[in-house]
Structures are given as structure tokens and as C-alpha cells.
Amino acid sequence: DTEVTQTPKHLVMGMTNKKSLKCEQHMGHRAMYWYKQKAKKPPELMFVYSYEKLSINESVPSRFSPECPNSSLLNLHLHALQPEDSALYLCASSQVSPSDSSYNEQFFGPGTRLTVL
Amino acid sequence: GESVGLHLPTLSVQEGDNSIINCAYSNSASDYFIWYKQESGKGPQFIIDIRSNMDKRQGQRVTVLLNKTVKHLSLQIAATQPGDSAVYFCAEIPNTGFQKLVFGTGTRLLVSP
């Protein structure tokens, strides 16, 4: 299995709602990532988990709360979002080199298209 | 600060032509440069990468060239096909950590049959 899967594909939520995005991979990768991609813009890194621990938070607002319950799953919990948070949210995974000493290819899922009303 | 950008937002070619997509970067200390292809409704797909100690790398129908003197990266696609139509992003791995991928602004490649 060489896929990263994301659910749901589309999500519409109000500013007072609480929702979660899910990501799963079965490639044995121990690093997982969340990216945000606005229309016609490049993906921007939000969070990185290595060995189920948060290793990078790119100063993301607290209304986005990541969670890595095990090595195959990554969640992004959403609460009190703003309309400007509407975007494509991409999950990726990769292997991890010892001491993060080299680059490993990141494999991306198809994304969840989020609309905040 | 770090930035990776592209010269052309849209490139239109005929099927069978060779395509060249360009990218400028600003962080001369980056270790790796990568090209991704993103088709409509899909996530980015890895195409090819090049390490900073190389100036050329070839894959199947694709070649990446790195010119560190002018901080320029290019992706050459030979015999472009309609299936190559997509947005292409260059990306770099800054020397601040191998897990941080910084994407450029993207070029849309349109291939006409």
C-alpha cells in the first residue's frame, strides 16, 4: 500500500462547529505532515509529527489542533475556524532518517477541501 | 527570508514539444531541491529531486538542472504529453531541517494535443 488517504474529501462547516480531518498511511512511515493550500497557491507546512510526537509547529493558530494517535493515523481537529481558513488541507508522510540527517520523499494524500461559512 | 519562486505562471505547449519550467530560489544553503506535479483535485506528486552538490539529474523524460551561481532550478520535460498538464511546484529543503519543505509559487503547464 503506497497511498496516503484522507477523509472527508469535502467539508463545509460553520464558524462555531467542531470537526476533524483524518489521514492514514500504511507505508510504515514515522513522519506525518499537515499542509494548508489556498487556491492557486503552493502548499504551506503547518505541522510535522515524528514518531508520533509533534516536532514542528509553524506558528499555526490554536483553532487548529493536530493529533497523532498512532504511527498510521494523523488527525487535525478544527474549532472556531474563520472563513479565511477555507483551503485544501493536505496530509503527507515520509520515512525518518536517524537524527533527521537526510531528506526523505514526502508522499501526499489527495487532500480535504474545507469551506468555512 | 527564504523564498522559492517561479518566473512564468502559465506555460502552454503543443504535444510532443519539450517543456522547460523555471524556478528561482533565494536560500543558497538549501540541501535539496524537488519538483512536484499537482493535477487538479489531487495532492502533489513527487517527480524528481536533486541534491545541492549536483548540477544535473535525469529521470524518465524529465531532467532537473541546478545552477547554484544564479540560484536557478529548471525542470525539462521531453516529448510533453497531454497527461503532463498540471501545476508544477519547485520546492527546497532549507538547511534548518530535512522535514521542512518550502514550496515555490507554481507554474501551470497546459499541453495541447
Tab-separated table of C-alpha atoms in Angstrom:
chain	number	residue	atom	x	y	z
A	1	ASP	CA	0.000	0.000	0.000
A	2	THR	CA	1.670	3.202	-1.182
A	3	GLU	CA	-1.183	5.580	-0.584
A	4	VAL	CA	-1.987	8.317	1.842
A	5	THR	CA	-5.741	8.528	2.320
A	6	GLN	CA	-7.674	11.494	3.675
A	7	THR	CA	-11.257	11.824	4.833
A	8	PRO	CA	-13.526	13.517	4.194
A	9	LYS	CA	-12.858	14.707	0.648
A	10	HIS	CA	-15.001	17.789	1.195
A	11	LEU	CA	-16.143	19.502	4.380
A	12	VAL	CA	-18.369	22.511	4.927
A	13	MET	CA	-18.554	23.895	8.435
A	14	GLY	CA	-19.776	26.929	10.289
A	15	MET	CA	-17.551	29.097	12.419
A	16	THR	CA	-18.946	27.596	15.627
A	17	ASN	CA	-18.610	23.965	14.567
A	18	LYS	CA	-16.041	21.411	15.690
A	19	LYS	CA	-14.839	18.985	13.056
A	20	SER	CA	-11.861	16.723	12.403
A	21	LEU	CA	-9.838	15.819	9.356
A	22	LYS	CA	-8.311	12.363	9.172
A	23	CYS	CA	-5.262	10.988	7.425
A	24	GLU	CA	-3.994	7.422	7.222
A	25	GLN	CA	-0.976	5.677	5.728
A	26	HIS	CA	0.243	2.086	5.855
A	27	MET	CA	3.708	2.539	4.383
A	28	GLY	CA	5.420	2.288	7.747
A	29	HIS	CA	6.349	5.951	7.644
A	30	ARG	CA	7.108	7.528	11.004
A	31	ALA	CA	6.779	11.182	9.954
A	32	MET	CA	3.447	12.743	9.077
A	33	TYR	CA	2.652	16.268	7.970
A	34	TRP	CA	-0.223	18.719	7.608
A	35	TYR	CA	-0.124	21.364	4.892
A	36	LYS	CA	-2.587	24.111	4.013
A	37	GLN	CA	-3.051	25.099	0.373
A	38	LYS	CA	-5.082	28.119	-0.631
A	39	ALA	CA	-6.445	28.345	-4.170
A	40	LYS	CA	-3.709	28.898	-6.774
A	41	LYS	CA	-1.043	28.978	-4.061
A	42	PRO	CA	1.632	26.489	-3.018
A	43	PRO	CA	1.174	24.196	-0.024
A	44	GLU	CA	2.360	25.665	3.268
A	45	LEU	CA	3.614	23.486	6.084
A	46	MET	CA	1.553	23.570	9.284
A	47	PHE	CA	2.684	20.666	11.486
A	48	VAL	CA	5.127	17.760	11.492
A	49	TYR	CA	4.968	14.660	13.665
A	50	SER	CA	7.972	12.378	14.057
A	51	TYR	CA	7.497	9.091	15.887
A	52	GLU	CA	4.052	10.291	16.985
A	53	LYS	CA	5.481	13.403	18.639
A	54	LEU	CA	4.924	16.940	17.420
A	55	SER	CA	8.283	18.135	16.085
A	56	ILE	CA	7.329	21.225	14.072
A	57	ASN	CA	4.504	23.735	14.553
A	58	GLU	CA	4.762	26.569	12.072
A	59	SER	CA	3.055	29.080	14.385
A	60	VAL	CA	-0.364	27.755	13.488
A	61	PRO	CA	-3.344	29.308	15.369
A	62	SER	CA	-4.673	27.205	18.220
A	63	ARG	CA	-8.037	26.726	16.469
A	64	PHE	CA	-6.122	24.002	14.564
A	65	SER	CA	-5.175	21.132	16.863
A	66	PRO	CA	-3.201	18.182	15.464
A	67	GLU	CA	-3.168	14.717	16.933
A	68	CYS	CA	-1.181	11.597	16.067
A	69	PRO	CA	-2.831	8.680	17.907
A	70	ASN	CA	-0.540	6.073	16.329
A	71	SER	CA	2.066	5.687	13.614
A	72	SER	CA	-0.542	5.260	10.866
A	73	LEU	CA	-3.034	7.970	11.745
A	74	LEU	CA	-2.968	11.753	11.827
A	75	ASN	CA	-5.875	13.968	12.746
A	76	LEU	CA	-6.462	17.697	12.533
A	77	HIS	CA	-9.128	18.972	14.914
A	78	LEU	CA	-10.850	22.172	13.885
A	79	HIS	CA	-12.713	24.557	16.166
A	80	ALA	CA	-13.956	28.129	15.743
A	81	LEU	CA	-12.474	28.498	12.295
A	82	GLN	CA	-12.706	31.626	10.197
A	83	PRO	CA	-13.782	31.909	6.540
A	84	GLU	CA	-10.160	32.646	5.605
A	85	ASP	CA	-9.284	29.142	6.820
A	86	SER	CA	-11.105	27.735	3.798
A	87	ALA	CA	-8.483	25.811	1.837
A	88	LEU	CA	-7.291	22.397	0.726
A	89	TYR	CA	-5.689	20.583	3.664
A	90	LEU	CA	-3.065	18.106	2.600
A	91	CYS	CA	-1.570	15.295	4.623
A	92	ALA	CA	1.792	13.761	3.775
A	93	SER	CA	4.040	11.068	5.202
A	94	SER	CA	7.669	10.080	4.896
A	95	GLN	CA	10.323	7.904	6.396
A	96	VAL	CA	12.527	9.432	9.069
A	97	SER	CA	16.312	9.314	8.913
A	98	PRO	CA	18.294	8.788	12.102
A	99	SER	CA	18.754	12.154	13.787
A	100	ASP	CA	16.857	13.707	10.876
A	101	SER	CA	20.135	13.556	8.958
A	102	SER	CA	18.844	13.376	5.412
A	103	TYR	CA	15.860	14.128	3.232
A	104	ASN	CA	13.128	11.561	2.648
A	105	GLU	CA	10.483	11.875	-0.049
A	106	GLN	CA	7.117	13.042	1.208
A	107	PHE	CA	4.041	11.250	-0.130
A	108	PHE	CA	0.901	13.356	-0.289
A	109	GLY	CA	-2.742	12.456	0.074
A	110	PRO	CA	-5.463	13.970	-2.149
A	111	GLY	CA	-6.466	16.500	0.472
A	112	THR	CA	-9.655	17.616	2.184
A	113	ARG	CA	-11.286	20.671	0.679
A	114	LEU	CA	-12.591	22.718	3.595
A	115	THR	CA	-15.104	25.533	3.320
A	116	VAL	CA	-15.847	27.656	6.395
A	117	LEU	CA	-19.078	29.615	6.218
B	1	GLY	CA	13.919	35.277	4.453
B	2	GLU	CA	13.616	32.079	2.461
B	3	SER	CA	11.653	32.115	-0.777
B	4	VAL	CA	11.303	29.961	-3.825
B	5	GLY	CA	9.583	31.479	-6.842
B	6	LEU	CA	8.847	30.866	-10.464
B	7	HIS	CA	9.290	33.103	-13.490
B	8	LEU	CA	6.212	32.007	-15.500
B	9	PRO	CA	2.778	31.349	-14.053
B	10	THR	CA	1.466	29.519	-17.164
B	11	LEU	CA	3.256	27.627	-19.907
B	12	SER	CA	1.369	26.436	-22.986
B	13	VAL	CA	2.971	23.882	-25.297
B	14	GLN	CA	1.988	21.527	-28.075
B	15	GLU	CA	2.027	17.793	-27.568
B	16	GLY	CA	5.443	16.427	-28.463
B	17	ASP	CA	7.293	19.650	-27.659
B	18	ASN	CA	9.887	19.845	-24.937
B	19	SER	CA	8.851	21.933	-21.914
B	20	ILE	CA	11.070	23.919	-19.600
B	21	ILE	CA	9.758	25.150	-16.268
B	22	ASN	CA	11.960	27.535	-14.315
B	23	CYS	CA	12.331	28.384	-10.671
B	24	ALA	CA	14.432	30.881	-8.714
B	25	TYR	CA	15.374	30.309	-5.116
B	26	SER	CA	16.967	32.543	-2.526
B	27	ASN	CA	18.393	30.230	0.148
B	28	SER	CA	21.845	29.253	-1.074
B	29	ALA	CA	22.259	26.915	1.900
B	30	SER	CA	19.402	24.587	0.924
B	31	ASP	CA	20.415	20.925	0.646
B	32	TYR	CA	17.806	19.504	-1.702
B	33	PHE	CA	15.541	20.784	-4.428
B	34	ILE	CA	12.483	18.884	-5.548
B	35	TRP	CA	9.918	19.141	-8.311
B	36	TYR	CA	6.308	18.191	-7.640
B	37	LYS	CA	3.399	17.823	-10.054
B	38	GLN	CA	-0.120	18.576	-8.874
B	39	GLU	CA	-3.065	17.579	-11.029
B	40	SER	CA	-6.492	19.034	-10.459
B	41	GLY	CA	-8.146	17.515	-7.394
B	42	LYS	CA	-5.025	15.675	-6.296
B	43	GLY	CA	-2.165	16.153	-3.905
B	44	PRO	CA	1.360	16.966	-5.087
B	45	GLN	CA	3.213	14.064	-6.668
B	46	PHE	CA	6.999	13.766	-6.488
B	47	ILE	CA	8.733	13.972	-9.864
B	48	ILE	CA	12.450	14.282	-9.278
B	49	ASP	CA	14.893	15.745	-6.807
B	50	ILE	CA	18.459	16.984	-6.901
B	51	ARG	CA	20.977	17.478	-4.183
B	52	SER	CA	22.804	20.762	-3.890
B	53	ASN	CA	26.164	19.153	-4.778
B	54	MET	CA	24.859	18.151	-8.226
B	55	ASP	CA	24.042	20.277	-11.281
B	56	LYS	CA	22.004	17.821	-13.329
B	57	ARG	CA	19.866	14.774	-12.742
B	58	GLN	CA	17.829	12.793	-15.249
B	59	GLY	CA	14.726	10.701	-14.817
B	60	GLN	CA	12.242	9.221	-17.215
B	61	ARG	CA	11.503	12.047	-19.721
B	62	VAL	CA	12.481	14.631	-17.109
B	63	THR	CA	15.723	16.403	-16.346
B	64	VAL	CA	16.395	18.793	-13.495
B	65	LEU	CA	19.158	21.365	-13.782
B	66	LEU	CA	20.572	23.289	-10.845
B	67	ASN	CA	22.627	26.441	-11.291
B	68	LYS	CA	23.835	27.486	-7.885
B	69	THR	CA	25.698	30.504	-9.226
B	70	VAL	CA	22.460	32.245	-10.159
B	71	LYS	CA	20.230	30.261	-7.781
B	72	HIS	CA	18.149	28.813	-10.573
B	73	LEU	CA	16.397	25.473	-10.938
B	74	SER	CA	14.693	24.129	-14.034
B	75	LEU	CA	12.613	21.117	-14.991
B	76	GLN	CA	12.797	19.887	-18.546
B	77	ILE	CA	10.086	17.547	-19.807
B	78	ALA	CA	10.822	15.787	-23.080
B	79	ALA	CA	8.086	14.998	-25.601
B	80	THR	CA	5.393	16.611	-23.473
B	81	GLN	CA	2.092	14.739	-23.385
B	82	PRO	CA	-1.455	15.878	-22.535
B	83	GLY	CA	-1.147	13.893	-19.305
B	84	ASP	CA	1.646	16.238	-18.261
B	85	SER	CA	-0.856	19.083	-17.922
B	86	ALA	CA	-0.752	20.117	-14.275
B	87	VAL	CA	0.700	22.689	-11.894
B	88	TYR	CA	4.383	22.159	-11.234
B	89	PHE	CA	5.978	23.305	-7.998
B	90	CYS	CA	9.619	23.536	-7.178
B	91	ALA	CA	10.429	23.075	-3.534
B	92	GLU	CA	13.509	23.256	-1.381
B	93	ILE	CA	14.703	21.701	1.822
B	94	PRO	CA	16.258	24.543	3.828
B	95	ASN	CA	19.291	23.776	5.942
B	96	THR	CA	17.126	24.282	9.031
B	97	GLY	CA	15.772	20.733	8.893
B	98	PHE	CA	15.156	17.939	6.416
B	99	GLN	CA	11.453	17.727	7.147
B	100	LYS	CA	10.661	21.322	6.226
B	101	LEU	CA	9.593	21.529	2.611
B	102	VAL	CA	9.239	25.078	1.224
B	103	PHE	CA	7.265	25.272	-1.998
B	104	GLY	CA	7.609	27.840	-4.771
B	105	THR	CA	4.657	29.604	-6.340
B	106	GLY	CA	3.913	27.083	-9.112
B	107	THR	CA	3.663	27.037	-12.911
B	108	ARG	CA	0.642	25.724	-14.763
B	109	LEU	CA	1.607	23.612	-17.778
B	110	LEU	CA	-1.041	23.325	-20.480
B	111	VAL	CA	-0.407	20.749	-23.211
B	112	SER	CA	-2.493	20.954	-26.365
B	113	PRO	CA	-2.997	17.834	-28.498
